Structures are given as structure tokens and as C-alpha cells.
Amino acid sequence: EPEVTQTPSHQVTQMGQEVILRCVPISNHLYFYWYRQILGQKVEFLVSFYNNEISEKSEIFDDQFSVERPDGSNFTLKIRSTKLEDSAMYFCASTDWTGGRGKLFFGSGTQLSVL
Amino acid sequence: AQTVTQSQPEMSVQEAETVTLSCTYDTSESNYYLFWYKQPPSRQMILVIRQEAYKQQNATENRFSVNFQKAAKSFSLKISDSQLGDTAMYFCALSKTSYDKVIFGPGTSLSVIP
């Protein structure tokens, strides 16, 4: 089965530093997402991306966050100035929407620790 | 606004027995999609089963089946012949379309006891 690939699997950073989380969605997929999960809590939607622009974002996705699809394969999430509360597992996901039968594929996540 | 509620934070079941996880949701949409995701200790998100709201028939996937009650906005997951590998966090989830954002419930931690 095709996979969404995320790198790195773990990222440790100092508060105030910029981080970029990287994702390679499945090649024929058109819709891309970032979700996060603080340890022990539910999975929360951050942002969706389609046709090279943000289609929806949550309240969590403030000016400190940005997404980019710099080429035909990568999809990145940047946090400009990390805070302690940004520590979480970040999941990338993609789907192709095959007439309503599309399946959302999740990557294995990047665990971000802000010290 | 769409919401998903799971009232059972933790459950346990004996190996080979059957267990049912509860989920209720709220949405103003007439058609939508419901999902159960499994998250084992590795924290990978794995789709267990999906249900399209306009379909009357309950979805089944091997040992996993759902009881979808649209009027009651209830979507429970039944796991038959529970196996040790079923030990995981289970999230009920909802989306308006198959490509819209997915709203997750708080999860139910299931432990399968040998």
C-alpha cells in the first residue's frame, strides 16, 4: 500500500527557534493536511491544502504557522518561533478523493519536543 | 459545528471476546462520513472502518463492524474475537466529505487481556 512519508521522526528544538516538518504525500493525491496530537489528547486539525493554497485552517494555525508545497512532491509545515505548548506529534495526511471513496492516508508522524 | 463524543475513556476485554466502543456525534449536514481510527503504541493512525451516512447498511471489515444509527447520531464499533494486537487507542471521527477535515473524538483506550 502507498505511504505518506514524514521526516524527521523526532525533532528537538529550543523555544523560539524555527522548525520545518517535512512530508512527502502519496504521488497522485491532491489534498494535503496537517494534524497534531498533544500526548494523551485527541488529534486536532491544523490546516488543509489544495491546488497550492490553504483551503481551511483551524484556530490553532496562527501566524506562527505556515505550509508550503515547494515542489511537486514535498509538503512542509513551518513553525516560526516555537513555544513549549507546540510540543506534540504532528501528522501529515493526504487523500485523492476518488468520487467519495477516497481514503485519508496518515504519515507516521513527527514528534516535536520544544525545550 | 461538528463534534464527536466518546464517553468511554478506557475499556478492557478478554482475548477472543467481543467489545463495543461507543461514539456519538453532532452535525448539521445531511450527508457525511464517519470513521474509526486505531492508534497503537507506535502512534501510527490506522483506518479501521468507514461509513457513508447516506448508506443504510452498516459497514463491516473482517472482525470489525459498526452500528450506525443516523437518527440517534450514534456510531458504535464492535470488535469480535478480540486479539492482543487490538490493544490501542480508538478514535471515532467525522468529516463532511471524503476530502474535508476530519474531526476526532477524544478516544477510547482499549486493552485486550490475555
mmCIF file with all atom_site columns, C-alpha atoms in Angstrom:
data_model
loop_
_atom_site.group_PDB
_atom_site.id
_atom_site.type_symbol
_atom_site.label_atom_id
_atom_site.label_alt_id
_atom_site.label_comp_id
_atom_site.label_asym_id
_atom_site.label_entity_id
_atom_site.label_seq_id
_atom_site.pdbx_PDB_ins_code
_atom_site.Cartn_x
_atom_site.Cartn_y
_atom_site.Cartn_z
_atom_site.occupancy
_atom_site.B_iso_or_equiv
_atom_site.pdbx_formal_charge
_atom_site.auth_seq_id
_atom_site.auth_comp_id
_atom_site.auth_asym_id
_atom_site.auth_atom_id
_atom_site.pdbx_PDB_model_num
ATOM 1   C CA . GLU A 1 1   ? 0.000   0.000   0.000  1.00 0.00 ? 1   GLU A CA 1
ATOM 2   C CA . PRO A 1 2   ? 1.290   3.533   -0.735 1.00 0.00 ? 2   PRO A CA 1
ATOM 3   C CA . GLU A 1 3   ? 2.643   5.540   2.179  1.00 0.00 ? 3   GLU A CA 1
ATOM 4   C CA . VAL A 1 4   ? 2.882   9.117   3.340  1.00 0.00 ? 4   VAL A CA 1
ATOM 5   C CA . THR A 1 5   ? 6.446   9.737   4.487  1.00 0.00 ? 5   THR A CA 1
ATOM 6   C CA . GLN A 1 6   ? 7.359   12.173  7.259  1.00 0.00 ? 6   GLN A CA 1
ATOM 7   C CA . THR A 1 7   ? 10.794  13.355  8.332  1.00 0.00 ? 7   THR A CA 1
ATOM 8   C CA . PRO A 1 8   ? 12.265  13.599  10.857 1.00 0.00 ? 8   PRO A CA 1
ATOM 9   C CA . SER A 1 9   ? 10.544  11.126  13.172 1.00 0.00 ? 9   SER A CA 1
ATOM 10  C CA . HIS A 1 10  ? 11.748  13.113  16.178 1.00 0.00 ? 10  HIS A CA 1
ATOM 11  C CA . GLN A 1 11  ? 12.737  16.775  16.402 1.00 0.00 ? 11  GLN A CA 1
ATOM 12  C CA . VAL A 1 12  ? 14.060  18.535  19.474 1.00 0.00 ? 12  VAL A CA 1
ATOM 13  C CA . THR A 1 13  ? 14.342  22.303  19.440 1.00 0.00 ? 13  THR A CA 1
ATOM 14  C CA . GLN A 1 14  ? 14.789  25.245  21.765 1.00 0.00 ? 14  GLN A CA 1
ATOM 15  C CA . MET A 1 15  ? 11.923  27.598  22.470 1.00 0.00 ? 15  MET A CA 1
ATOM 16  C CA . GLY A 1 16  ? 11.913  30.456  19.983 1.00 0.00 ? 16  GLY A CA 1
ATOM 17  C CA . GLN A 1 17  ? 13.621  28.502  17.233 1.00 0.00 ? 17  GLN A CA 1
ATOM 18  C CA . GLU A 1 18  ? 12.119  27.825  13.812 1.00 0.00 ? 18  GLU A CA 1
ATOM 19  C CA . VAL A 1 19  ? 11.346  24.269  12.780 1.00 0.00 ? 19  VAL A CA 1
ATOM 20  C CA . ILE A 1 20  ? 10.301  22.756  9.477  1.00 0.00 ? 20  ILE A CA 1
ATOM 21  C CA . LEU A 1 21  ? 8.497   19.452  9.411  1.00 0.00 ? 21  LEU A CA 1
ATOM 22  C CA . ARG A 1 22  ? 8.601   17.625  6.123  1.00 0.00 ? 22  ARG A CA 1
ATOM 23  C CA . CYS A 1 23  ? 6.147   15.324  4.424  1.00 0.00 ? 23  CYS A CA 1
ATOM 24  C CA . VAL A 1 24  ? 6.020   13.503  1.121  1.00 0.00 ? 24  VAL A CA 1
ATOM 25  C CA . PRO A 1 25  ? 2.356   12.774  0.309  1.00 0.00 ? 25  PRO A CA 1
ATOM 26  C CA . ILE A 1 26  ? 1.305   9.946   -1.965 1.00 0.00 ? 26  ILE A CA 1
ATOM 27  C CA . SER A 1 27  ? 2.162   10.953  -5.513 1.00 0.00 ? 27  SER A CA 1
ATOM 28  C CA . ASN A 1 28  ? -1.296  11.166  -7.136 1.00 0.00 ? 28  ASN A CA 1
ATOM 29  C CA . HIS A 1 29  ? -3.008  12.771  -4.160 1.00 0.00 ? 29  HIS A CA 1
ATOM 30  C CA . LEU A 1 30  ? -4.476  16.251  -4.394 1.00 0.00 ? 30  LEU A CA 1
ATOM 31  C CA . TYR A 1 31  ? -5.483  17.137  -0.841 1.00 0.00 ? 31  TYR A CA 1
ATOM 32  C CA . PHE A 1 32  ? -2.981  17.548  1.975  1.00 0.00 ? 32  PHE A CA 1
ATOM 33  C CA . TYR A 1 33  ? -3.369  18.094  5.696  1.00 0.00 ? 33  TYR A CA 1
ATOM 34  C CA . TRP A 1 34  ? -1.531  18.648  8.923  1.00 0.00 ? 34  TRP A CA 1
ATOM 35  C CA . TYR A 1 35  ? -2.883  17.427  12.254 1.00 0.00 ? 35  TYR A CA 1
ATOM 36  C CA . ARG A 1 36  ? -1.327  17.443  15.677 1.00 0.00 ? 36  ARG A CA 1
ATOM 37  C CA . GLN A 1 37  ? -1.753  15.394  18.820 1.00 0.00 ? 37  GLN A CA 1
ATOM 38  C CA . ILE A 1 38  ? -0.554  16.549  22.202 1.00 0.00 ? 38  ILE A CA 1
ATOM 39  C CA . LEU A 1 39  ? 0.366   13.489  24.272 1.00 0.00 ? 39  LEU A CA 1
ATOM 40  C CA . GLY A 1 40  ? -2.712  11.860  25.769 1.00 0.00 ? 40  GLY A CA 1
ATOM 41  C CA . GLN A 1 41  ? -5.110  14.139  23.932 1.00 0.00 ? 41  GLN A CA 1
ATOM 42  C CA . LYS A 1 42  ? -7.159  13.930  20.781 1.00 0.00 ? 42  LYS A CA 1
ATOM 43  C CA . VAL A 1 43  ? -5.967  14.520  17.260 1.00 0.00 ? 43  VAL A CA 1
ATOM 44  C CA . GLU A 1 44  ? -6.575  18.118  16.169 1.00 0.00 ? 44  GLU A CA 1
ATOM 45  C CA . PHE A 1 45  ? -6.888  19.519  12.655 1.00 0.00 ? 45  PHE A CA 1
ATOM 46  C CA . LEU A 1 46  ? -4.421  22.280  11.781 1.00 0.00 ? 46  LEU A CA 1
ATOM 47  C CA . VAL A 1 47  ? -4.701  23.016  8.066  1.00 0.00 ? 47  VAL A CA 1
ATOM 48  C CA . SER A 1 48  ? -5.800  21.648  4.710  1.00 0.00 ? 48  SER A CA 1
ATOM 49  C CA . PHE A 1 49  ? -4.143  22.443  1.392  1.00 0.00 ? 49  PHE A CA 1
ATOM 50  C CA . TYR A 1 50  ? -5.439  22.032  -2.141 1.00 0.00 ? 50  TYR A CA 1
ATOM 51  C CA . ASN A 1 51  ? -4.421  23.427  -5.508 1.00 0.00 ? 51  ASN A CA 1
ATOM 52  C CA . ASN A 1 52  ? -1.383  25.142  -3.991 1.00 0.00 ? 52  ASN A CA 1
ATOM 53  C CA . GLU A 1 53  ? -3.282  27.112  -1.417 1.00 0.00 ? 53  GLU A CA 1
ATOM 54  C CA . ILE A 1 54  ? -4.740  26.734  2.062  1.00 0.00 ? 54  ILE A CA 1
ATOM 55  C CA . SER A 1 55  ? -8.361  25.606  1.835  1.00 0.00 ? 55  SER A CA 1
ATOM 56  C CA . GLU A 1 56  ? -9.099  25.662  5.556  1.00 0.00 ? 56  GLU A CA 1
ATOM 57  C CA . LYS A 1 57  ? -7.241  26.300  8.802  1.00 0.00 ? 57  LYS A CA 1
ATOM 58  C CA . SER A 1 58  ? -8.081  25.938  12.463 1.00 0.00 ? 58  SER A CA 1
ATOM 59  C CA . GLU A 1 59  ? -7.734  28.455  15.282 1.00 0.00 ? 59  GLU A CA 1
ATOM 60  C CA . ILE A 1 60  ? -4.505  26.713  16.274 1.00 0.00 ? 60  ILE A CA 1
ATOM 61  C CA . PHE A 1 61  ? -2.945  27.600  12.914 1.00 0.00 ? 61  PHE A CA 1
ATOM 62  C CA . ASP A 1 62  ? -1.982  31.179  13.727 1.00 0.00 ? 62  ASP A CA 1
ATOM 63  C CA . ASP A 1 63  ? 0.625   33.467  12.167 1.00 0.00 ? 63  ASP A CA 1
ATOM 64  C CA . GLN A 1 64  ? 3.434   31.355  13.619 1.00 0.00 ? 64  GLN A CA 1
ATOM 65  C CA . PHE A 1 65  ? 2.492   28.501  11.307 1.00 0.00 ? 65  PHE A CA 1
ATOM 66  C CA . SER A 1 66  ? 2.834   28.249  7.549  1.00 0.00 ? 66  SER A CA 1
ATOM 67  C CA . VAL A 1 67  ? 2.642   25.496  4.955  1.00 0.00 ? 67  VAL A CA 1
ATOM 68  C CA . GLU A 1 68  ? 4.274   25.160  1.609  1.00 0.00 ? 68  GLU A CA 1
ATOM 69  C CA . ARG A 1 69  ? 4.481   22.764  -1.290 1.00 0.00 ? 69  ARG A CA 1
ATOM 70  C CA . PRO A 1 70  ? 7.857   23.854  -2.643 1.00 0.00 ? 70  PRO A CA 1
ATOM 71  C CA . ASP A 1 71  ? 7.983   21.279  -5.431 1.00 0.00 ? 71  ASP A CA 1
ATOM 72  C CA . GLY A 1 72  ? 5.825   18.513  -6.828 1.00 0.00 ? 72  GLY A CA 1
ATOM 73  C CA . SER A 1 73  ? 6.444   16.108  -4.001 1.00 0.00 ? 73  SER A CA 1
ATOM 74  C CA . ASN A 1 74  ? 7.137   17.774  -0.643 1.00 0.00 ? 74  ASN A CA 1
ATOM 75  C CA . PHE A 1 75  ? 4.652   19.391  1.736  1.00 0.00 ? 75  PHE A CA 1
ATOM 76  C CA . THR A 1 76  ? 6.112   21.268  4.692  1.00 0.00 ? 76  THR A CA 1
ATOM 77  C CA . LEU A 1 77  ? 4.869   22.755  7.948  1.00 0.00 ? 77  LEU A CA 1
ATOM 78  C CA . LYS A 1 78  ? 6.928   25.605  9.393  1.00 0.00 ? 78  LYS A CA 1
ATOM 79  C CA . ILE A 1 79  ? 6.654   26.927  12.911 1.00 0.00 ? 79  ILE A CA 1
ATOM 80  C CA . ARG A 1 80  ? 8.451   30.269  13.024 1.00 0.00 ? 80  ARG A CA 1
ATOM 81  C CA . SER A 1 81  ? 9.108   30.699  16.734 1.00 0.00 ? 81  SER A CA 1
ATOM 82  C CA . THR A 1 82  ? 8.342   27.571  18.696 1.00 0.00 ? 82  THR A CA 1
ATOM 83  C CA . LYS A 1 83  ? 6.660   27.629  22.101 1.00 0.00 ? 83  LYS A CA 1
ATOM 84  C CA . LEU A 1 84  ? 6.620   24.990  24.806 1.00 0.00 ? 84  LEU A CA 1
ATOM 85  C CA . GLU A 1 85  ? 2.975   24.252  24.007 1.00 0.00 ? 85  GLU A CA 1
ATOM 86  C CA . ASP A 1 86  ? 3.897   23.347  20.418 1.00 0.00 ? 86  ASP A CA 1
ATOM 87  C CA . SER A 1 87  ? 5.345   20.091  21.740 1.00 0.00 ? 87  SER A CA 1
ATOM 88  C CA . ALA A 1 88  ? 3.222   17.405  20.100 1.00 0.00 ? 88  ALA A CA 1
ATOM 89  C CA . MET A 1 89  ? 3.097   14.694  17.471 1.00 0.00 ? 89  MET A CA 1
ATOM 90  C CA . TYR A 1 90  ? 2.487   16.252  14.068 1.00 0.00 ? 90  TYR A CA 1
ATOM 91  C CA . PHE A 1 91  ? 0.806   14.116  11.438 1.00 0.00 ? 91  PHE A CA 1
ATOM 92  C CA . CYS A 1 92  ? 0.743   14.781  7.721  1.00 0.00 ? 92  CYS A CA 1
ATOM 93  C CA . ALA A 1 93  ? -2.076  13.209  5.686  1.00 0.00 ? 93  ALA A CA 1
ATOM 94  C CA . SER A 1 94  ? -3.217  13.104  2.078  1.00 0.00 ? 94  SER A CA 1
ATOM 95  C CA . THR A 1 95  ? -6.141  11.846  0.027  1.00 0.00 ? 95  THR A CA 1
ATOM 96  C CA . ASP A 1 96  ? -7.099  11.636  -3.605 1.00 0.00 ? 96  ASP A CA 1
ATOM 97  C CA . TRP A 1 97  ? -10.910 11.822  -3.268 1.00 0.00 ? 97  TRP A CA 1
ATOM 98  C CA . THR A 1 98  ? -11.963 9.112   -5.694 1.00 0.00 ? 98  THR A CA 1
ATOM 99  C CA . GLY A 1 99  ? -15.601 10.088  -6.076 1.00 0.00 ? 99  GLY A CA 1
ATOM 100 C CA . GLY A 1 100 ? -16.354 9.828   -2.392 1.00 0.00 ? 100 GLY A CA 1
ATOM 101 C CA . ARG A 1 101 ? -14.479 6.600   -1.858 1.00 0.00 ? 101 ARG A CA 1
ATOM 102 C CA . GLY A 1 102 ? -11.174 8.290   -1.077 1.00 0.00 ? 102 GLY A CA 1
ATOM 103 C CA . LYS A 1 103 ? -9.199  7.193   1.912  1.00 0.00 ? 103 LYS A CA 1
ATOM 104 C CA . LEU A 1 104 ? -7.170  9.506   4.127  1.00 0.00 ? 104 LEU A CA 1
ATOM 105 C CA . PHE A 1 105 ? -3.617  8.252   4.487  1.00 0.00 ? 105 PHE A CA 1
ATOM 106 C CA . PHE A 1 106 ? -1.627  9.364   7.537  1.00 0.00 ? 106 PHE A CA 1
ATOM 107 C CA . GLY A 1 107 ? 2.123   9.505   7.855  1.00 0.00 ? 107 GLY A CA 1
ATOM 108 C CA . SER A 1 108 ? 3.817   8.010   10.901 1.00 0.00 ? 108 SER A CA 1
ATOM 109 C CA . GLY A 1 109 ? 4.242   11.431  12.486 1.00 0.00 ? 109 GLY A CA 1
ATOM 110 C CA . THR A 1 110 ? 6.989   13.753  13.700 1.00 0.00 ? 110 THR A CA 1
ATOM 111 C CA . GLN A 1 111 ? 7.330   14.046  17.465 1.00 0.00 ? 111 GLN A CA 1
ATOM 112 C CA . LEU A 1 112 ? 8.302   17.665  18.185 1.00 0.00 ? 112 LEU A CA 1
ATOM 113 C CA . SER A 1 113 ? 9.776   18.465  21.583 1.00 0.00 ? 113 SER A CA 1
ATOM 114 C CA . VAL A 1 114 ? 10.276  22.132  22.463 1.00 0.00 ? 114 VAL A CA 1
ATOM 115 C CA . LEU A 1 115 ? 12.623  22.717  25.388 1.00 0.00 ? 115 LEU A CA 1
ATOM 116 C CA . ALA B 2 1   ? -20.094 22.993  14.289 1.00 0.00 ? 1   ALA B CA 1
ATOM 117 C CA . GLN B 2 2   ? -19.290 19.314  14.158 1.00 0.00 ? 2   GLN B CA 1
ATOM 118 C CA . THR B 2 3   ? -18.465 17.454  17.361 1.00 0.00 ? 3   THR B CA 1
ATOM 119 C CA . VAL B 2 4   ? -17.603 13.872  18.254 1.00 0.00 ? 4   VAL B CA 1
ATOM 120 C CA . THR B 2 5   ? -18.014 12.399  21.724 1.00 0.00 ? 5   THR B CA 1
ATOM 121 C CA . GLN B 2 6   ? -16.654 9.144   23.112 1.00 0.00 ? 6   GLN B CA 1
ATOM 122 C CA . SER B 2 7   ? -17.958 8.533   26.623 1.00 0.00 ? 7   SER B CA 1
ATOM 123 C CA . GLN B 2 8   ? -15.679 5.600   27.492 1.00 0.00 ? 8   GLN B CA 1
ATOM 124 C CA . PRO B 2 9   ? -12.107 6.785   28.165 1.00 0.00 ? 9   PRO B CA 1
ATOM 125 C CA . GLU B 2 10  ? -10.912 3.251   28.878 1.00 0.00 ? 10  GLU B CA 1
ATOM 126 C CA . MET B 2 11  ? -12.187 -0.244  28.230 1.00 0.00 ? 11  MET B CA 1
ATOM 127 C CA . SER B 2 12  ? -10.856 -3.751  28.569 1.00 0.00 ? 12  SER B CA 1
ATOM 128 C CA . VAL B 2 13  ? -11.863 -7.074  27.062 1.00 0.00 ? 13  VAL B CA 1
ATOM 129 C CA . GLN B 2 14  ? -10.712 -10.644 27.385 1.00 0.00 ? 14  GLN B CA 1
ATOM 130 C CA . GLU B 2 15  ? -8.962  -12.130 24.406 1.00 0.00 ? 15  GLU B CA 1
ATOM 131 C CA . ALA B 2 16  ? -11.437 -13.790 21.982 1.00 0.00 ? 16  ALA B CA 1
ATOM 132 C CA . GLU B 2 17  ? -14.381 -11.892 23.460 1.00 0.00 ? 17  GLU B CA 1
ATOM 133 C CA . THR B 2 18  ? -16.451 -9.158  21.830 1.00 0.00 ? 18  THR B CA 1
ATOM 134 C CA . VAL B 2 19  ? -16.339 -5.499  22.804 1.00 0.00 ? 19  VAL B CA 1
ATOM 135 C CA . THR B 2 20  ? -18.324 -2.465  21.667 1.00 0.00 ? 20  THR B CA 1
ATOM 136 C CA . LEU B 2 21  ? -16.961 1.074   21.708 1.00 0.00 ? 21  LEU B CA 1
ATOM 137 C CA . SER B 2 22  ? -19.461 3.926   21.760 1.00 0.00 ? 22  SER B CA 1
ATOM 138 C CA . CYS B 2 23  ? -19.477 7.153   19.790 1.00 0.00 ? 23  CYS B CA 1
ATOM 139 C CA . THR B 2 24  ? -21.991 9.941   19.348 1.00 0.00 ? 24  THR B CA 1
ATOM 140 C CA . TYR B 2 25  ? -21.629 12.928  17.082 1.00 0.00 ? 25  TYR B CA 1
ATOM 141 C CA . ASP B 2 26  ? -23.339 16.097  16.051 1.00 0.00 ? 26  ASP B CA 1
ATOM 142 C CA . THR B 2 27  ? -23.514 17.642  12.610 1.00 0.00 ? 27  THR B CA 1
ATOM 143 C CA . SER B 2 28  ? -25.988 19.709  10.629 1.00 0.00 ? 28  SER B CA 1
ATOM 144 C CA . GLU B 2 29  ? -25.004 18.028  7.348  1.00 0.00 ? 29  GLU B CA 1
ATOM 145 C CA . SER B 2 30  ? -27.387 15.563  5.718  1.00 0.00 ? 30  SER B CA 1
ATOM 146 C CA . ASN B 2 31  ? -24.541 13.542  4.275  1.00 0.00 ? 31  ASN B CA 1
ATOM 147 C CA . TYR B 2 32  ? -21.177 12.965  5.890  1.00 0.00 ? 32  TYR B CA 1
ATOM 148 C CA . TYR B 2 33  ? -18.583 10.302  6.595  1.00 0.00 ? 33  TYR B CA 1
ATOM 149 C CA . LEU B 2 34  ? -17.826 8.513   9.841  1.00 0.00 ? 34  LEU B CA 1
ATOM 150 C CA . PHE B 2 35  ? -14.633 6.690   10.697 1.00 0.00 ? 35  PHE B CA 1
ATOM 151 C CA . TRP B 2 36  ? -12.972 4.625   13.363 1.00 0.00 ? 36  TRP B CA 1
ATOM 152 C CA . TYR B 2 37  ? -9.209  5.001   13.582 1.00 0.00 ? 37  TYR B CA 1
ATOM 153 C CA . LYS B 2 38  ? -6.874  2.814   15.605 1.00 0.00 ? 38  LYS B CA 1
ATOM 154 C CA . GLN B 2 39  ? -3.726  4.239   17.183 1.00 0.00 ? 39  GLN B CA 1
ATOM 155 C CA . PRO B 2 40  ? -1.423  1.568   18.632 1.00 0.00 ? 40  PRO B CA 1
ATOM 156 C CA . PRO B 2 41  ? 1.515   2.455   20.900 1.00 0.00 ? 41  PRO B CA 1
ATOM 157 C CA . SER B 2 42  ? 3.561   3.273   17.784 1.00 0.00 ? 42  SER B CA 1
ATOM 158 C CA . ARG B 2 43  ? 1.122   6.218   17.382 1.00 0.00 ? 43  ARG B CA 1
ATOM 159 C CA . GLN B 2 44  ? 0.507   5.445   13.708 1.00 0.00 ? 44  GLN B CA 1
ATOM 160 C CA . MET B 2 45  ? -3.067  6.365   12.692 1.00 0.00 ? 45  MET B CA 1
ATOM 161 C CA . ILE B 2 46  ? -4.730  3.367   11.050 1.00 0.00 ? 46  ILE B CA 1
ATOM 162 C CA . LEU B 2 47  ? -8.172  3.483   9.442  1.00 0.00 ? 47  LEU B CA 1
ATOM 163 C CA . VAL B 2 48  ? -10.274 0.627   10.789 1.00 0.00 ? 48  VAL B CA 1
ATOM 164 C CA . ILE B 2 49  ? -13.601 1.244   9.115  1.00 0.00 ? 49  ILE B CA 1
ATOM 165 C CA . ARG B 2 50  ? -15.611 3.976   7.391  1.00 0.00 ? 50  ARG B CA 1
ATOM 166 C CA . GLN B 2 51  ? -19.301 4.603   6.887  1.00 0.00 ? 51  GLN B CA 1
ATOM 167 C CA . GLU B 2 52  ? -21.030 6.959   4.476  1.00 0.00 ? 52  GLU B CA 1
ATOM 168 C CA . ALA B 2 53  ? -24.095 8.452   6.125  1.00 0.00 ? 53  ALA B CA 1
ATOM 169 C CA . TYR B 2 54  ? -26.388 8.010   3.128  1.00 0.00 ? 54  TYR B CA 1
ATOM 170 C CA . LYS B 2 55  ? -25.780 4.257   3.149  1.00 0.00 ? 55  LYS B CA 1
ATOM 171 C CA . GLN B 2 56  ? -28.247 2.357   5.291  1.00 0.00 ? 56  GLN B CA 1
ATOM 172 C CA . GLN B 2 57  ? -26.155 -0.777  5.532  1.00 0.00 ? 57  GLN B CA 1
ATOM 173 C CA . ASN B 2 58  ? -23.680 -0.951  8.395  1.00 0.00 ? 58  ASN B CA 1
ATOM 174 C CA . ALA B 2 59  ? -20.060 -1.261  7.300  1.00 0.00 ? 59  ALA B CA 1
ATOM 175 C CA . THR B 2 60  ? -18.034 -4.351  8.164  1.00 0.00 ? 60  THR B CA 1
ATOM 176 C CA . GLU B 2 61  ? -14.327 -5.134  7.847  1.00 0.00 ? 61  GLU B CA 1
ATOM 177 C CA . ASN B 2 62  ? -13.454 -8.650  8.940  1.00 0.00 ? 62  ASN B CA 1
ATOM 178 C CA . ARG B 2 63  ? -13.777 -8.690  12.759 1.00 0.00 ? 63  ARG B CA 1
ATOM 179 C CA . PHE B 2 64  ? -14.825 -5.042  12.888 1.00 0.00 ? 64  PHE B CA 1
ATOM 180 C CA . SER B 2 65  ? -18.371 -3.824  12.345 1.00 0.00 ? 65  SER B CA 1
ATOM 181 C CA . VAL B 2 66  ? -20.336 -0.713  13.137 1.00 0.00 ? 66  VAL B CA 1
ATOM 182 C CA . ASN B 2 67  ? -23.828 0.026   14.357 1.00 0.00 ? 67  ASN B CA 1
ATOM 183 C CA . PHE B 2 68  ? -24.800 3.267   12.638 1.00 0.00 ? 68  PHE B CA 1
ATOM 184 C CA . GLN B 2 69  ? -27.937 4.909   13.979 1.00 0.00 ? 69  GLN B CA 1
ATOM 185 C CA . LYS B 2 70  ? -28.369 8.085   11.937 1.00 0.00 ? 70  LYS B CA 1
ATOM 186 C CA . ALA B 2 71  ? -31.399 9.460   13.772 1.00 0.00 ? 71  ALA B CA 1
ATOM 187 C CA . ALA B 2 72  ? -29.703 8.995   17.123 1.00 0.00 ? 72  ALA B CA 1
ATOM 188 C CA . LYS B 2 73  ? -26.346 10.234  15.733 1.00 0.00 ? 73  LYS B CA 1
ATOM 189 C CA . SER B 2 74  ? -24.663 7.176   17.118 1.00 0.00 ? 74  SER B CA 1
ATOM 190 C CA . PHE B 2 75  ? -21.802 5.203   15.572 1.00 0.00 ? 75  PHE B CA 1
ATOM 191 C CA . SER B 2 76  ? -20.508 2.321   17.692 1.00 0.00 ? 76  SER B CA 1
ATOM 192 C CA . LEU B 2 77  ? -17.682 -0.068  16.804 1.00 0.00 ? 77  LEU B CA 1
ATOM 193 C CA . LYS B 2 78  ? -17.908 -3.766  17.570 1.00 0.00 ? 78  LYS B CA 1
ATOM 194 C CA . ILE B 2 79  ? -14.739 -5.827  17.672 1.00 0.00 ? 79  ILE B CA 1
ATOM 195 C CA . SER B 2 80  ? -15.338 -9.573  17.565 1.00 0.00 ? 80  SER B CA 1
ATOM 196 C CA . ASP B 2 81  ? -12.856 -12.243 18.602 1.00 0.00 ? 81  ASP B CA 1
ATOM 197 C CA . SER B 2 82  ? -10.593 -9.640  20.215 1.00 0.00 ? 82  SER B CA 1
ATOM 198 C CA . GLN B 2 83  ? -6.876  -10.151 19.725 1.00 0.00 ? 83  GLN B CA 1
ATOM 199 C CA . LEU B 2 84  ? -3.896  -8.846  21.685 1.00 0.00 ? 84  LEU B CA 1
ATOM 200 C CA . GLY B 2 85  ? -2.966  -6.721  18.665 1.00 0.00 ? 85  GLY B CA 1
ATOM 201 C CA . ASP B 2 86  ? -6.243  -4.844  19.031 1.00 0.00 ? 86  ASP B CA 1
ATOM 202 C CA . THR B 2 87  ? -4.838  -3.119  22.122 1.00 0.00 ? 87  THR B CA 1
ATOM 203 C CA . ALA B 2 88  ? -4.759  0.544   21.102 1.00 0.00 ? 88  ALA B CA 1
ATOM 204 C CA . MET B 2 89  ? -6.452  3.910   21.355 1.00 0.00 ? 89  MET B CA 1
ATOM 205 C CA . TYR B 2 90  ? -9.556  4.057   19.157 1.00 0.00 ? 90  TYR B CA 1
ATOM 206 C CA . PHE B 2 91  ? -10.786 7.350   17.765 1.00 0.00 ? 91  PHE B CA 1
ATOM 207 C CA . CYS B 2 92  ? -14.207 7.965   16.303 1.00 0.00 ? 92  CYS B CA 1
ATOM 208 C CA . ALA B 2 93  ? -14.130 10.663  13.629 1.00 0.00 ? 93  ALA B CA 1
ATOM 209 C CA . LEU B 2 94  ? -16.371 12.646  11.299 1.00 0.00 ? 94  LEU B CA 1
ATOM 210 C CA . SER B 2 95  ? -15.987 14.635  8.090  1.00 0.00 ? 95  SER B CA 1
ATOM 211 C CA . LYS B 2 96  ? -18.390 16.449  5.779  1.00 0.00 ? 96  LYS B CA 1
ATOM 212 C CA . THR B 2 97  ? -16.897 14.968  2.632  1.00 0.00 ? 97  THR B CA 1
ATOM 213 C CA . SER B 2 98  ? -14.221 12.416  1.887  1.00 0.00 ? 98  SER B CA 1
ATOM 214 C CA . TYR B 2 99  ? -11.680 15.224  1.444  1.00 0.00 ? 99  TYR B CA 1
ATOM 215 C CA . ASP B 2 100 ? -12.822 17.657  4.145  1.00 0.00 ? 100 ASP B CA 1
ATOM 216 C CA . LYS B 2 101 ? -11.044 17.975  7.501  1.00 0.00 ? 101 LYS B CA 1
ATOM 217 C CA . VAL B 2 102 ? -11.628 15.115  9.912  1.00 0.00 ? 102 VAL B CA 1
ATOM 218 C CA . ILE B 2 103 ? -12.911 15.905  13.401 1.00 0.00 ? 103 ILE B CA 1
ATOM 219 C CA . PHE B 2 104 ? -11.772 13.388  16.003 1.00 0.00 ? 104 PHE B CA 1
ATOM 220 C CA . GLY B 2 105 ? -13.314 12.341  19.284 1.00 0.00 ? 105 GLY B CA 1
ATOM 221 C CA . PRO B 2 106 ? -11.244 12.145  22.488 1.00 0.00 ? 106 PRO B CA 1
ATOM 222 C CA . GLY B 2 107 ? -10.559 8.439   22.075 1.00 0.00 ? 107 GLY B CA 1
ATOM 223 C CA . THR B 2 108 ? -11.149 5.191   23.951 1.00 0.00 ? 108 THR B CA 1
ATOM 224 C CA . SER B 2 109 ? -8.158  3.259   25.225 1.00 0.00 ? 109 SER B CA 1
ATOM 225 C CA . LEU B 2 110 ? -8.826  -0.447  24.683 1.00 0.00 ? 110 LEU B CA 1
ATOM 226 C CA . SER B 2 111 ? -6.820  -3.120  26.436 1.00 0.00 ? 111 SER B CA 1
ATOM 227 C CA . VAL B 2 112 ? -7.132  -6.755  25.371 1.00 0.00 ? 112 VAL B CA 1
ATOM 228 C CA . ILE B 2 113 ? -6.326  -9.046  28.288 1.00 0.00 ? 113 ILE B CA 1
ATOM 229 C CA . PRO B 2 114 ? -4.816  -12.459 27.619 1.00 0.00 ? 114 PRO B CA 1
#
